[in-house]
Every structure is written in C-alpha cells, then in structure tokens.
Coordinates of C-alpha atoms in Angstrom, one line a residue:
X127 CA 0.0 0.0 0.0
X128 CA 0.8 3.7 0.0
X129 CA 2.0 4.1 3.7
X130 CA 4.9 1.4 2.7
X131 CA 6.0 3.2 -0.5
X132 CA 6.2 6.4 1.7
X133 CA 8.3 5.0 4.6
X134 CA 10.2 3.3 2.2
X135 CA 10.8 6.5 0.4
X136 CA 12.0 8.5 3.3
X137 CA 13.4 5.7 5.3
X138 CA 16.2 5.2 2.6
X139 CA 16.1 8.9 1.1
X140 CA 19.8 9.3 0.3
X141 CA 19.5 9.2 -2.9
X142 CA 17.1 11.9 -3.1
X143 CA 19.1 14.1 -0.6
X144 CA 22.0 13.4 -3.3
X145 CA 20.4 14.4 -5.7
X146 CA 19.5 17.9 -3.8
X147 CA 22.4 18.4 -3.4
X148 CA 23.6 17.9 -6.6
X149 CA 20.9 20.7 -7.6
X150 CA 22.6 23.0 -5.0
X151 CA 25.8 22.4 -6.4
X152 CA 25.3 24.2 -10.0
X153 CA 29.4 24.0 -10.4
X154 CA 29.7 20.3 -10.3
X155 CA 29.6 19.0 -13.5
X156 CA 30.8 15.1 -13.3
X157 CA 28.7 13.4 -15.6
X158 CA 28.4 10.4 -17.9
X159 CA 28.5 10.5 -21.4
X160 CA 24.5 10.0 -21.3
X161 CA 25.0 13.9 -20.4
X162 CA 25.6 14.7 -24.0
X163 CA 23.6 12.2 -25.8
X164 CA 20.2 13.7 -24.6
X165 CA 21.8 17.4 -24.6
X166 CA 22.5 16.6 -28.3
X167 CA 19.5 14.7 -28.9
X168 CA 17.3 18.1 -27.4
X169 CA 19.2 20.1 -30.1
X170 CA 18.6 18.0 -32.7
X171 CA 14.8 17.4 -32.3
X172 CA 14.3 22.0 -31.3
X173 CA 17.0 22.9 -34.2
X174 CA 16.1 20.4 -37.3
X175 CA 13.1 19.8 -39.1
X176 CA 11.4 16.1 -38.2
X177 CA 12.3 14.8 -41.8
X178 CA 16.8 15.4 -40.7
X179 CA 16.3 14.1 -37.0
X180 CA 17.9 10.8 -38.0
X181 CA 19.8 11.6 -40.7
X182 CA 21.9 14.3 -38.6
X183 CA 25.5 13.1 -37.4
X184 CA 27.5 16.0 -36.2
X185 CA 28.1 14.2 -32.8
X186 CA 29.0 10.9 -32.6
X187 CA 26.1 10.4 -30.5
X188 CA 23.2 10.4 -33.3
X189 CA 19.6 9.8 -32.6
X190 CA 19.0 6.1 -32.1
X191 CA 15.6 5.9 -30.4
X192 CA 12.6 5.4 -32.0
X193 CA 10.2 8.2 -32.6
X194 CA 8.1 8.4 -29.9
X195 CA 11.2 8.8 -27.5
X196 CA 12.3 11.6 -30.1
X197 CA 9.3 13.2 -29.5
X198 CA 9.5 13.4 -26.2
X199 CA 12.7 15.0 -26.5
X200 CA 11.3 17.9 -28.4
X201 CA 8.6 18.3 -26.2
X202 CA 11.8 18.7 -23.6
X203 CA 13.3 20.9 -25.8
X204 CA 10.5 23.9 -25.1
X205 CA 11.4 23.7 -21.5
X206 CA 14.7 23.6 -22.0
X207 CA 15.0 26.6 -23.5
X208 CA 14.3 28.6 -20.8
X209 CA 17.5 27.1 -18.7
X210 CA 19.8 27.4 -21.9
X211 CA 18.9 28.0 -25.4
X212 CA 22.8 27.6 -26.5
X213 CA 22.3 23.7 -25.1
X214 CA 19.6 23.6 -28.2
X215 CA 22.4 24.6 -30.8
X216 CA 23.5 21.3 -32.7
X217 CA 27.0 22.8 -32.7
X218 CA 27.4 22.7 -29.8
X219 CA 29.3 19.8 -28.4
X220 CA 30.0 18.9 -25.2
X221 CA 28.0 22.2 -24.0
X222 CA 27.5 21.7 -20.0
X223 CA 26.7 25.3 -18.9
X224 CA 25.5 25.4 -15.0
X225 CA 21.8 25.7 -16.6
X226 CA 22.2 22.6 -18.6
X227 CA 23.1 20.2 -15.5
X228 CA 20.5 21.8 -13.6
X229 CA 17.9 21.2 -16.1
X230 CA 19.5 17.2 -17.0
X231 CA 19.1 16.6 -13.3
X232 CA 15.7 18.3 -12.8
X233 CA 14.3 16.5 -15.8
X234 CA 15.4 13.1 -14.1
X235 CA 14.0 13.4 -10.8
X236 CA 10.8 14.9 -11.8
X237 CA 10.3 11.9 -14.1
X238 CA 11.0 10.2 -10.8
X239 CA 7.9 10.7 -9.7
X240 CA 5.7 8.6 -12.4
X241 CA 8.5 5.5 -11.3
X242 CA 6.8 6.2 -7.6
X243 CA 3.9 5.9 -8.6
X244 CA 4.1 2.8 -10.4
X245 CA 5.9 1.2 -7.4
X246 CA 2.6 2.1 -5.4
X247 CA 0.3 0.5 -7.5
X248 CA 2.6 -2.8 -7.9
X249 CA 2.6 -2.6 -3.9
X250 CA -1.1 -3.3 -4.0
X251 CA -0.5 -6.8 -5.8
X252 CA 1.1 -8.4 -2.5
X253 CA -0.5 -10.7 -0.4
X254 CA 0.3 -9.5 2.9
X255 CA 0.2 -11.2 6.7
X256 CA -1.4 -9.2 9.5
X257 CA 0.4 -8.5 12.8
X258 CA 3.5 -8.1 10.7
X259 CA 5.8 -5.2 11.6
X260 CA 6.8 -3.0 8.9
X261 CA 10.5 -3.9 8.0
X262 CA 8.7 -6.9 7.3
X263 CA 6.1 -6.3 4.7
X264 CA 6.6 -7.5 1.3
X265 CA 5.2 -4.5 0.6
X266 CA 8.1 -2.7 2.0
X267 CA 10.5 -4.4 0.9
X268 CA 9.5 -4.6 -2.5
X269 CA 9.4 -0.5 -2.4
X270 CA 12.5 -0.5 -1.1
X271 CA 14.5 -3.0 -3.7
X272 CA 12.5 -0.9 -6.9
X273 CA 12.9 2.4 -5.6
X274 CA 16.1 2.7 -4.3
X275 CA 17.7 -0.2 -7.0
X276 CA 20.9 0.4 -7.0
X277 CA 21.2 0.0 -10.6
X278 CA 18.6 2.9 -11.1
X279 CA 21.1 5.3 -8.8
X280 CA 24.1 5.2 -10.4
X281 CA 21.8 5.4 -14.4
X282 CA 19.8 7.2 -15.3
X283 CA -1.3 -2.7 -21.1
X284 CA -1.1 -3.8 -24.7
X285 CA -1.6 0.3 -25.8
X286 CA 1.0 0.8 -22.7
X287 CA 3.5 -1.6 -23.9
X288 CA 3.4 -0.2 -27.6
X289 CA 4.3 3.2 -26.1
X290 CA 7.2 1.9 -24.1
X291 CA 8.7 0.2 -27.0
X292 CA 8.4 3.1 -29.0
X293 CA 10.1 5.0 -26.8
X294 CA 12.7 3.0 -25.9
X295 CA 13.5 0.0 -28.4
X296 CA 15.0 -2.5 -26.2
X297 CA 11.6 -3.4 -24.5
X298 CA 11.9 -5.5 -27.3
X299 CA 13.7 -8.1 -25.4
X300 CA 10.4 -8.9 -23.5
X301 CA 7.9 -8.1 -26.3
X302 CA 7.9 -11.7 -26.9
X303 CA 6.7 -12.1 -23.4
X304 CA 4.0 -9.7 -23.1
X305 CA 2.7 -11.1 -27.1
X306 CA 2.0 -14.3 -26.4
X307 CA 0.8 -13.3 -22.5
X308 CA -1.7 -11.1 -24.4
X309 CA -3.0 -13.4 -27.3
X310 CA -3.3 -16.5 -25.0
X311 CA -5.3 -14.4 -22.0
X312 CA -6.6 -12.1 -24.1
X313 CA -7.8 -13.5 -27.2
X314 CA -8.8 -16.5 -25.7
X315 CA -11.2 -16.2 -23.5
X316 CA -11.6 -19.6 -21.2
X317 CA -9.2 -22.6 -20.0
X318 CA -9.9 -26.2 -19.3
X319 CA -10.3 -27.0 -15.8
X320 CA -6.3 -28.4 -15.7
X321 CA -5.4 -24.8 -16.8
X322 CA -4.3 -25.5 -20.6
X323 CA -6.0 -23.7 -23.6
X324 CA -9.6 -23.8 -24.7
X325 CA -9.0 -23.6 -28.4
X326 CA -13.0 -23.2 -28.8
X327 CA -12.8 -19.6 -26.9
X328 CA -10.9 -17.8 -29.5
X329 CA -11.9 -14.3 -30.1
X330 CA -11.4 -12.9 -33.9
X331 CA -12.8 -9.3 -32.3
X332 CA -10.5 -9.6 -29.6
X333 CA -7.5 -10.5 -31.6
X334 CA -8.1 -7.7 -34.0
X335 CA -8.9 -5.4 -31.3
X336 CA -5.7 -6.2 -29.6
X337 CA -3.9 -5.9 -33.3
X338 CA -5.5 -2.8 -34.4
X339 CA -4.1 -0.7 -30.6
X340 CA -0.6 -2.1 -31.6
X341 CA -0.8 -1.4 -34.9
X342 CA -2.1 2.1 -34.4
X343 CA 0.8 3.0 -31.7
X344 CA 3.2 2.2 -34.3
X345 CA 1.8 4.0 -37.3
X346 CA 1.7 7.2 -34.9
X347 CA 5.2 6.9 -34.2
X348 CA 6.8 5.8 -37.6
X349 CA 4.2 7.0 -40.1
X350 CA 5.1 10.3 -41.2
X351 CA 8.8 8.8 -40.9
X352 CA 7.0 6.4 -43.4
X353 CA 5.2 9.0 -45.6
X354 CA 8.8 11.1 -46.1
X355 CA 10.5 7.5 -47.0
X356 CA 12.4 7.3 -44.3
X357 CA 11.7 3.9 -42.7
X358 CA 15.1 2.5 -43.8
X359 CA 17.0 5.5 -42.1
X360 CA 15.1 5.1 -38.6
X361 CA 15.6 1.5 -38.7
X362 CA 19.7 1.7 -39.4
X363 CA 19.6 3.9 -36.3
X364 CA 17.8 1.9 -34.3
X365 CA 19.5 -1.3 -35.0
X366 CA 23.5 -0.3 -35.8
X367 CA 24.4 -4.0 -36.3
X368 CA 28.3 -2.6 -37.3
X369 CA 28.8 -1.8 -34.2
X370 CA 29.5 -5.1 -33.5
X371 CA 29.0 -7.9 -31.3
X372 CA 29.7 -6.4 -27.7
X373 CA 29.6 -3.3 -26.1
X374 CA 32.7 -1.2 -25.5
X375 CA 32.5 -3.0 -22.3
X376 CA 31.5 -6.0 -22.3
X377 CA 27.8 -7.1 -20.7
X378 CA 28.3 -9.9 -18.4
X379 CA 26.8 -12.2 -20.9
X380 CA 27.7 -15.2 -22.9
X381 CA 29.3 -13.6 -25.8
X382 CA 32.3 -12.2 -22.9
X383 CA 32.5 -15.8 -21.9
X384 CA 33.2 -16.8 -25.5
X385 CA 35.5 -13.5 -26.2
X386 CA 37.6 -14.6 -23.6
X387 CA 37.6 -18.0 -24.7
X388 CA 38.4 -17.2 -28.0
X389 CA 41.4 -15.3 -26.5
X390 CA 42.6 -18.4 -24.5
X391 CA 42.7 -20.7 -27.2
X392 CA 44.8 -18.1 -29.5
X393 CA 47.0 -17.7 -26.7
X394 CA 47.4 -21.6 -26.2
X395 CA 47.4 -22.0 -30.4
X396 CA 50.6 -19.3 -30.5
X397 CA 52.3 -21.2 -27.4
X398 CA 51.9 -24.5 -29.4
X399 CA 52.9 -23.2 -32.5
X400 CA 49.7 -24.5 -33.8
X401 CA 48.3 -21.0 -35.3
X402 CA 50.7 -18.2 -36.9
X403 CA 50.3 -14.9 -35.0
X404 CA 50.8 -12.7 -38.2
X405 CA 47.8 -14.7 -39.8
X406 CA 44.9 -14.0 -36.8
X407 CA 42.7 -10.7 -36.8
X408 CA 44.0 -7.8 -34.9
X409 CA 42.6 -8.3 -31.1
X410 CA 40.1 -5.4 -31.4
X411 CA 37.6 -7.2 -29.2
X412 CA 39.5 -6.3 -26.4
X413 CA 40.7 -2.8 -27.4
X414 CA 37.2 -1.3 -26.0
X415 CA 36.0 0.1 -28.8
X416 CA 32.6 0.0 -30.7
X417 CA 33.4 -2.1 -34.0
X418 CA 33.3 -5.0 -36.0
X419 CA 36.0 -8.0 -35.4
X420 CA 36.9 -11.3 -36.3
X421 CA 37.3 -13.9 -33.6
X422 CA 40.4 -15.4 -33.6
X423 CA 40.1 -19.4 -33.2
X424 CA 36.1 -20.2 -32.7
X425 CA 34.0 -19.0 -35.3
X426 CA 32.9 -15.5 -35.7
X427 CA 29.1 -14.4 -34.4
X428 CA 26.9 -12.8 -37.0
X429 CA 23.4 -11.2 -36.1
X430 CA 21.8 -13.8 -37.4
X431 CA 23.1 -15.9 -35.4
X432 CA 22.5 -14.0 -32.1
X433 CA 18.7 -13.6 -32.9
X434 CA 18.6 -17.7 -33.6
X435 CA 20.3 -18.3 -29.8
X436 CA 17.8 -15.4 -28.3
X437 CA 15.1 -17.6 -29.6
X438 CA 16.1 -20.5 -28.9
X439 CA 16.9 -19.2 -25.6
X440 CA 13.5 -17.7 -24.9
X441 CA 11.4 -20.6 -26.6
X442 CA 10.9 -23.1 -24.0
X443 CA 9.5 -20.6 -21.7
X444 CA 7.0 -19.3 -24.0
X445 CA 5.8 -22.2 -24.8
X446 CA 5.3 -23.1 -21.3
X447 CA 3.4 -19.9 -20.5
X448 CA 0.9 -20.7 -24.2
X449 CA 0.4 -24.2 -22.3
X450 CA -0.6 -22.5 -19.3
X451 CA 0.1 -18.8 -18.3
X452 CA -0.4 -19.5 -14.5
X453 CA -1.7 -16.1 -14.0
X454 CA 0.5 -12.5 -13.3
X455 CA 3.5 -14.2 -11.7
X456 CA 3.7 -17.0 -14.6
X457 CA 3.9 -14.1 -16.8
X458 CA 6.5 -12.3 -14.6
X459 CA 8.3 -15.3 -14.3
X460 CA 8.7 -15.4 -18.1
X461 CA 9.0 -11.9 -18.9
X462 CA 12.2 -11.6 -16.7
X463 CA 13.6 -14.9 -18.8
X464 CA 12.8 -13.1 -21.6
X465 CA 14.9 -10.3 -20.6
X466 CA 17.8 -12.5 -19.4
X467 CA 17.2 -14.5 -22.9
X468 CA 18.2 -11.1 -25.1
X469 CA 21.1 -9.7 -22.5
X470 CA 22.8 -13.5 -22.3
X471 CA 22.3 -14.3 -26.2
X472 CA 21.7 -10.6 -28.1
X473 CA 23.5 -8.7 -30.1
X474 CA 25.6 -5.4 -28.8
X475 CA 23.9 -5.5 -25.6
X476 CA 24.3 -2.6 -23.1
X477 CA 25.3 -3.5 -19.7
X478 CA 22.5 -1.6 -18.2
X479 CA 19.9 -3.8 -20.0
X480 CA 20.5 -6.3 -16.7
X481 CA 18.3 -4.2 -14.7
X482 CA 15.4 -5.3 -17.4
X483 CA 15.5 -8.8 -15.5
X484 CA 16.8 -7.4 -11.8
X485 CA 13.6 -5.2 -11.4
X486 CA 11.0 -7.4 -12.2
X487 CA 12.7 -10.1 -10.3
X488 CA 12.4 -7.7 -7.4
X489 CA 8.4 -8.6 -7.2
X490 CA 9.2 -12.4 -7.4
X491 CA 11.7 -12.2 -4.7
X492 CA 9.5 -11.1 -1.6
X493 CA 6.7 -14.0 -2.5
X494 CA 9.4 -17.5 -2.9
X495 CA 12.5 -18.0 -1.1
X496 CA 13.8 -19.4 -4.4
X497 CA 13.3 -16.1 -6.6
X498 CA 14.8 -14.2 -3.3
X499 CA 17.8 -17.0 -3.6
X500 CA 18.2 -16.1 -7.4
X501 CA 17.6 -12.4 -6.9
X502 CA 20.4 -11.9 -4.4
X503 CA 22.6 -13.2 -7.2
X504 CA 22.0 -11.9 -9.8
X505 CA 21.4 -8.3 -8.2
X506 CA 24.2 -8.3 -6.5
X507 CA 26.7 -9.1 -9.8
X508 CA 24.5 -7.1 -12.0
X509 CA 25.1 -4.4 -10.5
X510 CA 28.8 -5.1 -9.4
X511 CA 29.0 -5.2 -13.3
X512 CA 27.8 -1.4 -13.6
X513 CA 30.6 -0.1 -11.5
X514 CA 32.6 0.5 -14.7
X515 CA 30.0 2.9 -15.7
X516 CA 31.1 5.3 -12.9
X517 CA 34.9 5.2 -13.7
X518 CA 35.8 9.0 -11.8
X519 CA 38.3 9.0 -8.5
X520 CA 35.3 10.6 -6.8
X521 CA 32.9 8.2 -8.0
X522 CA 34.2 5.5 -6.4
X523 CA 33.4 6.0 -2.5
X524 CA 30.0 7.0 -3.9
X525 CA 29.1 3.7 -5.8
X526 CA 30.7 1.3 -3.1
X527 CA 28.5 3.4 -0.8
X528 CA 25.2 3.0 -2.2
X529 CA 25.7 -0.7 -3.1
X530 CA 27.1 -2.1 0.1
X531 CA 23.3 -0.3 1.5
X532 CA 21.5 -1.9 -1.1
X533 CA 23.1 -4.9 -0.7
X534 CA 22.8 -5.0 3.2
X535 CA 19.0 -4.3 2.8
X536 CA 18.7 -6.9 0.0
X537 CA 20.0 -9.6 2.2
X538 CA 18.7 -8.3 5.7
X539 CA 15.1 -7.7 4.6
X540 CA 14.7 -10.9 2.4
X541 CA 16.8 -13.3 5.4
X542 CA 14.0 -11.8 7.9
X543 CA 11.6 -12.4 5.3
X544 CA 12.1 -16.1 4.8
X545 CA 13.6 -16.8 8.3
X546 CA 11.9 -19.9 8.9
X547 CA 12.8 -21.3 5.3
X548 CA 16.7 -21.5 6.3
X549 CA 19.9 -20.0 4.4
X550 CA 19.0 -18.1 1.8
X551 CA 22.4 -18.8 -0.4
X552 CA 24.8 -21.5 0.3
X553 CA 28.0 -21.4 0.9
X554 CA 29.4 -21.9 -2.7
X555 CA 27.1 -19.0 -3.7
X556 CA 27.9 -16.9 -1.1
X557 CA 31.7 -17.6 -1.6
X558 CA 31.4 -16.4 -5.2
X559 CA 29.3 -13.5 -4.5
X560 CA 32.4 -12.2 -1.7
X561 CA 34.7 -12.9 -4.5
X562 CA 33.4 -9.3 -5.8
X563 CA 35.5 -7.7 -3.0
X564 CA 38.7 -8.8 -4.6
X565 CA 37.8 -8.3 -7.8
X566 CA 37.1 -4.8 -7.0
X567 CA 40.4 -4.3 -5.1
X568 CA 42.3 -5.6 -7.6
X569 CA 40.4 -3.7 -10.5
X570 CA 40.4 -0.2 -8.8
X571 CA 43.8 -0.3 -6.7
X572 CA 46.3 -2.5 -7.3
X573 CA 46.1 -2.9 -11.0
X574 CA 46.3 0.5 -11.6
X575 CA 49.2 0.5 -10.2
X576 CA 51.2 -2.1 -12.1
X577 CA 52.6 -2.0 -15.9
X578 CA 50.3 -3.6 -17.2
X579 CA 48.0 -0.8 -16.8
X580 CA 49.5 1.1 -19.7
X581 CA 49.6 -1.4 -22.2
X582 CA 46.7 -3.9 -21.1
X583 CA 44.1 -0.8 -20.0
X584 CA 41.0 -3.0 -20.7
X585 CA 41.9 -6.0 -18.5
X586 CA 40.0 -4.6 -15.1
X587 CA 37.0 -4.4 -17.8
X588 CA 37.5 -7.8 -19.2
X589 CA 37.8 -9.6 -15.3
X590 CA 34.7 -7.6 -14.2
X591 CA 32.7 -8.8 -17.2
X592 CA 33.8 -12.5 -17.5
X593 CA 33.7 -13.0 -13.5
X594 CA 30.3 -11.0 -13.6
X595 CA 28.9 -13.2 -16.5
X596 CA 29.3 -16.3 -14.3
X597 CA 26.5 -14.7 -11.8
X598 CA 23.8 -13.4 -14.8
X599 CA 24.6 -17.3 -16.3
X600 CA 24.0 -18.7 -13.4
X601 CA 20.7 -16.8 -12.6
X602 CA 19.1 -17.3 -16.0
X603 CA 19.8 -21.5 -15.5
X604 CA 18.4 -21.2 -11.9
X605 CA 15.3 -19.5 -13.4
X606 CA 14.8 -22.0 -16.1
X607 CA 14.8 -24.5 -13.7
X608 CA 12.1 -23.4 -11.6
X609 CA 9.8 -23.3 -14.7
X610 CA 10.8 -26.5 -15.7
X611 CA 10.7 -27.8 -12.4
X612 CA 6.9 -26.3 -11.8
X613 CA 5.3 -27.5 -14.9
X614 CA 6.9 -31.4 -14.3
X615 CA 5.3 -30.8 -10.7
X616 CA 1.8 -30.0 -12.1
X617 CA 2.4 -33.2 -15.0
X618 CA 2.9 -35.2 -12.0
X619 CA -0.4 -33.7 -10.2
X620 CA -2.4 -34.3 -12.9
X621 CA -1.1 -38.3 -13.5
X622 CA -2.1 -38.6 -10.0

C-alpha cells in the first residue's frame, strides 16, 4: 500500500538528498556521457526539421531511439530553452553550462515521480500477513528494492506496452513475453479446468482489437517517418548492427565468456605453435572500442546468429506460458527470462539492459524464497557489473557506498523475510558473491598501479565482465529451472 511506498521512500532517502544536493551544487559537473547524448538529442529534435532528426550526425552520439522517444525529446526541448537556449544549438558539443546540469538533473527526478507511482500500485498486488511489523512487509520491501535499485542510482497494457517500445526499443527483449501473455489471455477467453487452452474460446474481435491498438501505436510513431520515405533511415539507427558484437565494455553475458575463450585458445594456439600470429585478426575485441572484429580461433558471431540463440533461448518458456500462463507471476516469471534470454544471447547488448530482469525479479523475490535466492545473485553481480559505468576517483566512495546499503537491505530484509525457510544462499554462492571484493580491489587499486595498466588498459574491464557473466549465467539457468521444475510438478499432479 501507499503508507509502505512512503516509509520506504523516506526511510532510505539518500539518494534523493543526493540528488539535492547535486541541484545545490550548480558547479559540479561530473557526468556520464548519457550527459551529451540527450543534450544533443534536445538540439537536434528544437533545431532540425522532423524529416533530418535521424539523418543528422555531427556528434557521434546520433539519434537512435525510436520516434516516440524523439518526441518526447522535443517536447523537452520547449522547456529547456528557458534554462539554456545555447544547449539547443547542434553545434554545440560537449556544452554543460551550469543551466544545462540543472535542467539534466531536474528533468530526471521529476520523471522520478511517475516511477513512484508505479511502485505504489505494484505494492497493492502483494499478499500480505497481518500483525507483521513493517521492515517486514513485502510490501516494503519490494518499495525499497524498486525504488532505491541500485542500478537505477548510479543510471539514469497492450496500448502501454506499444508506447514503451516506441520509446525506448529494447523493451523488445520482453515483447515476446507480453505477445503471447496477451494473445493467449486475451484472445482467448476460457481454459480447461487443468489450466491448458480452450481452443473453442478464441476471439477474432479480440485479436483484431488487440492488433489494431498495436498497430495504431506504431503508425503514430513511424508513419510520417514512413510518408517522407524514411523507414530505412530510422531503422539503421535503431539497430546499428556494425557496431558489432559487444559493447565497448563487455555485458556480463555469454558472448564475454566466449570472447575470452576465444582469447585463451589463440594464446594456447601461439604457445603450441599450432596457429601463426601474423595470420589471426588484430585483437580489437578487447581494445574497448565499438566495432566489427573477427574472432580469432572459434567462429565468428553474426546477427543472425545472435537472434537464432535469443530464440532459442527464450522458446521453452513461452511455450510453457501458451500451455498455461499461470496467472500474473507466470507471466513475470517469463518476462524476466525473456529479458535474461536477449542480454545472455543478443546482439551489442548494453550492460545496463541487466536491470530489465533485476527489477521485475524484485516482485518475485519477496513472494518465494527461491526467486529471493536467485535475486540476491543476480542483483548483486548485476550491479557489481555497472561499476565501470562510474569510472571518476570521486565516484568510487560514492558507488561502493550505495551498493554495500543496497546490498545490506537486499539480504537483511529478504533473510528476515524467509527466516523460517533457512539460508537463503549456500555457501558456494555466497563464496562467489564475496569474490566481488577482490575483484574490486584488484580492478580499482592494485592494477592501476602495475605496468600492465599502460599497455593492457582494458583488463580490469575484461575480469569484471567474464567473472560478472558467471553470476547473470547462473541466474538465468536457476530461473529455467524453476519453470521447468513447476510445470513437471503439475504433470505429475495431474497423473495422479
């Protein structure tokens, strides 16, 4: 309910007091390079007509949202001006006058607010037990883990669902999720008594109902892009596929697992004289930057073949949830596998797209000491894997700060949660998960100061992602397993 979003709010308001004083602070300017992508992207939607918004490309950082998110950023633009009009110049680059940060942050933390209020109403979902104090509540503790995610700190319906995918593309990793969620409980209308599908219930007016609002949200935001014949364009932007397979960093996901083994087997190939150095591709997979490259031993990854895993990936558990959805948490259940599908599998994944799975594992957590199990994971190394993000000397007390707290709570709240259920990670998982502290040490202070750090810059990178990647792997097989696990349990129920 409301009361627990509230003491949550101001029980752990750092953040929000950082923030402040951020806003009180007009002459600090540390900020990521997010900064000057939206400052950019505000100039480019104010200063150019719609039809050169995504052919523009004086900054590096070009517009690569899809249109609805454009508009949004013109409608920013309007109250921008009054901060800064120069921040609305194209030319501009890099422009952080005192105005601009304190219209960035102002912008963030009043879009805050509609995150609050979506926490509230997913509060009201919870089944909750009577006489329980309040550091108890599922209720609190699910406020707590969503609106003070650490992740979130240190980052910035069917008709709903079309809007958030035009504004931001890579709700496409669950899309799979919410369609087949929607045509099997929508357009179907009634279930046997063991659960599965009715195939008699099907509803044509519902299906082309549910068509016609999706079909509709996307003519809004690509048709006039359609009518000036620019379709091709938008879509180039929104899918850059030669940028290659990773990320400048690395996500912890299975293509750093096979990068590095790629690298091992080179090395061991050159040792053994069994490959000729002056015949492998230059090493640019580990040179962080944004490109194409050749593996060097195992065969290269195309697109293609990144969308075939993804599916594959994903399949099972849609098919499970078309056999039988099992209600809101059956779908949750699935939609964070989806999510964990597309970061483990994708192609040039962002590290931040692990929050996609930590966040909605976050409801899961506070009902089943097994999701809390998994969500302690995978929170924890997801967001270890974000410290690279924040990369500043003073940075650093800042993120260890707010994610030993998160931590802390994580485990405090859900242990006191499920205390009659025993341990909530054993000790192998609990070993790897204090391995962090090392990595960290070595990664921030002692490797920094060796050599190495000259000519081998990316190797603190490299060990966060691969030792990260381990965790997120983990997680997504521990998930699979408790679908699979379920739906033999109800097989076996319904034999007997």
């Amino acid at each position: 309910d409301f009361s627990c979003v509230s003491i949550a709010f101001s029980t752990f308001n750092v953040p929000s007091v950082i923030k402040m004083c951020n806003l009180l602070k007009p002459l600090y300017h540390s900020h990521s390079t997010d900064f000057e992508v939206h400052r950019n992207w505000l100039a480019v939607t104010h200063s150019l007509p719609v039809s050169q918004w995504y052919y523009e490309a004086t900054s590096e950082w070009t517009l690569d949202y899809p249109p609805l998110f454009a508009w949004f950023e013109y409608g920013l633009s309007h109250v921008a001006r009054y901060f800064d009009k120069e921040m609305l110049v194209v030319q501009n680059l890099n422009y952080a006058s005192s105005a601009t940060v304190l219209f960035q942050r102002l912008s963030v933390i009043v879009t805050d607010v509609v995150f609050i209020y979506a926490v509230k109403e997913c509060c009201k979902c919870l089944r909750e037990e009577k006489g329980k104090d309040q550091l108890g509540k599922p209720s609190f503790i699910l406020a707590a883990l969503l609106l003070w995610n650490f992740g979130l700190l240190i980052i910035d319906r069917a008709l709903l669902f079309s809007i958030l995918l035009n504004l931001k593309h890579i709700y496409l990793y669950i899309a799979p999720a919410y369609g087949i969620f929607l045509l099997r409980c929508f357009c179907f209308t009634q279930n046997n008594a063991d659960g599965s599908l009715q195939w008699k219930s099907f509803s044509l007016f519902r299906l082309v109902a549910l068509g016609s609002i999706v079909l509709s949200t996307f003519a809004a935001s690509f048709g006039p892009f359609i009518i000036m014949g620019q379709l091709s364009q938008v879509v180039s932007r929104l899918f850059p596929f030669k940028r290659g397979l990773c990320h400048a960093y690395w996500a912890p996901n299975i293509w750093a697992l096979y990068n590095i083994a790629d690298k091992a087997l080179s090395i061991l190939g050159i040792k053994l004289k069994l490959l000729d150095i002056n015949k492998l591709p230059k090493a640019s997979m580990t040179g962080g930057l944004v490109q194409e490259f050749q593996h060097s031993v195992l065969p290269s990854v195309s697109p293609l073949m990144t969308l075939i895993f993804t599916l594959l990936s994903i399949l099972p558990v849609l098919l499970s949830m078309w056999r039988r959805p099992n209600g809101a948490r059956g779908f949750l259940r699935s939609m964070v596998i989806c999510a964990l599908g597309s970061f483990m599998f994708g192609w040039h994944v962002h590290e931040k797209a692990i929050l996609m799975a930590i966040l909605p594992l976050s409801f899961l957590a506070v009902e089943s000491k097994e999701d809390a199990r998994t969500f302690l994971i995978l929170s924890t190394t997801g967001h270890f894997s974000l410290f690279p993000l924040l990369f500043t000397a003073q940075e650093l007390p800042i993120k260890i700060l707010l994610m030993l707290l998160f931590t802390i709570f994580s485990f405090v709240s859900l242990k006191k949660l499920f205390s009659k259920h025993g341990q909530l990670v054993n000790s192998l998982e609990a070993a790897y998960l204090l391995g962090l502290v090392p990595l960290e040490l070595i990664c921030e202070f002692i490797y920094p100061l060796t050599s190495w750090q000259h000519k081998l810059p990316f190797i603190p990178l490299l060990l966060t992602s691969v030792y990260c990647a381990l965790g997120v792997l983990y997680s997504f097989i521990r998930l699979y397993l408790s679908v699979l696990t379920a739906a033999d349990s109800r097989s076996k129920a319904k034999a007997q």
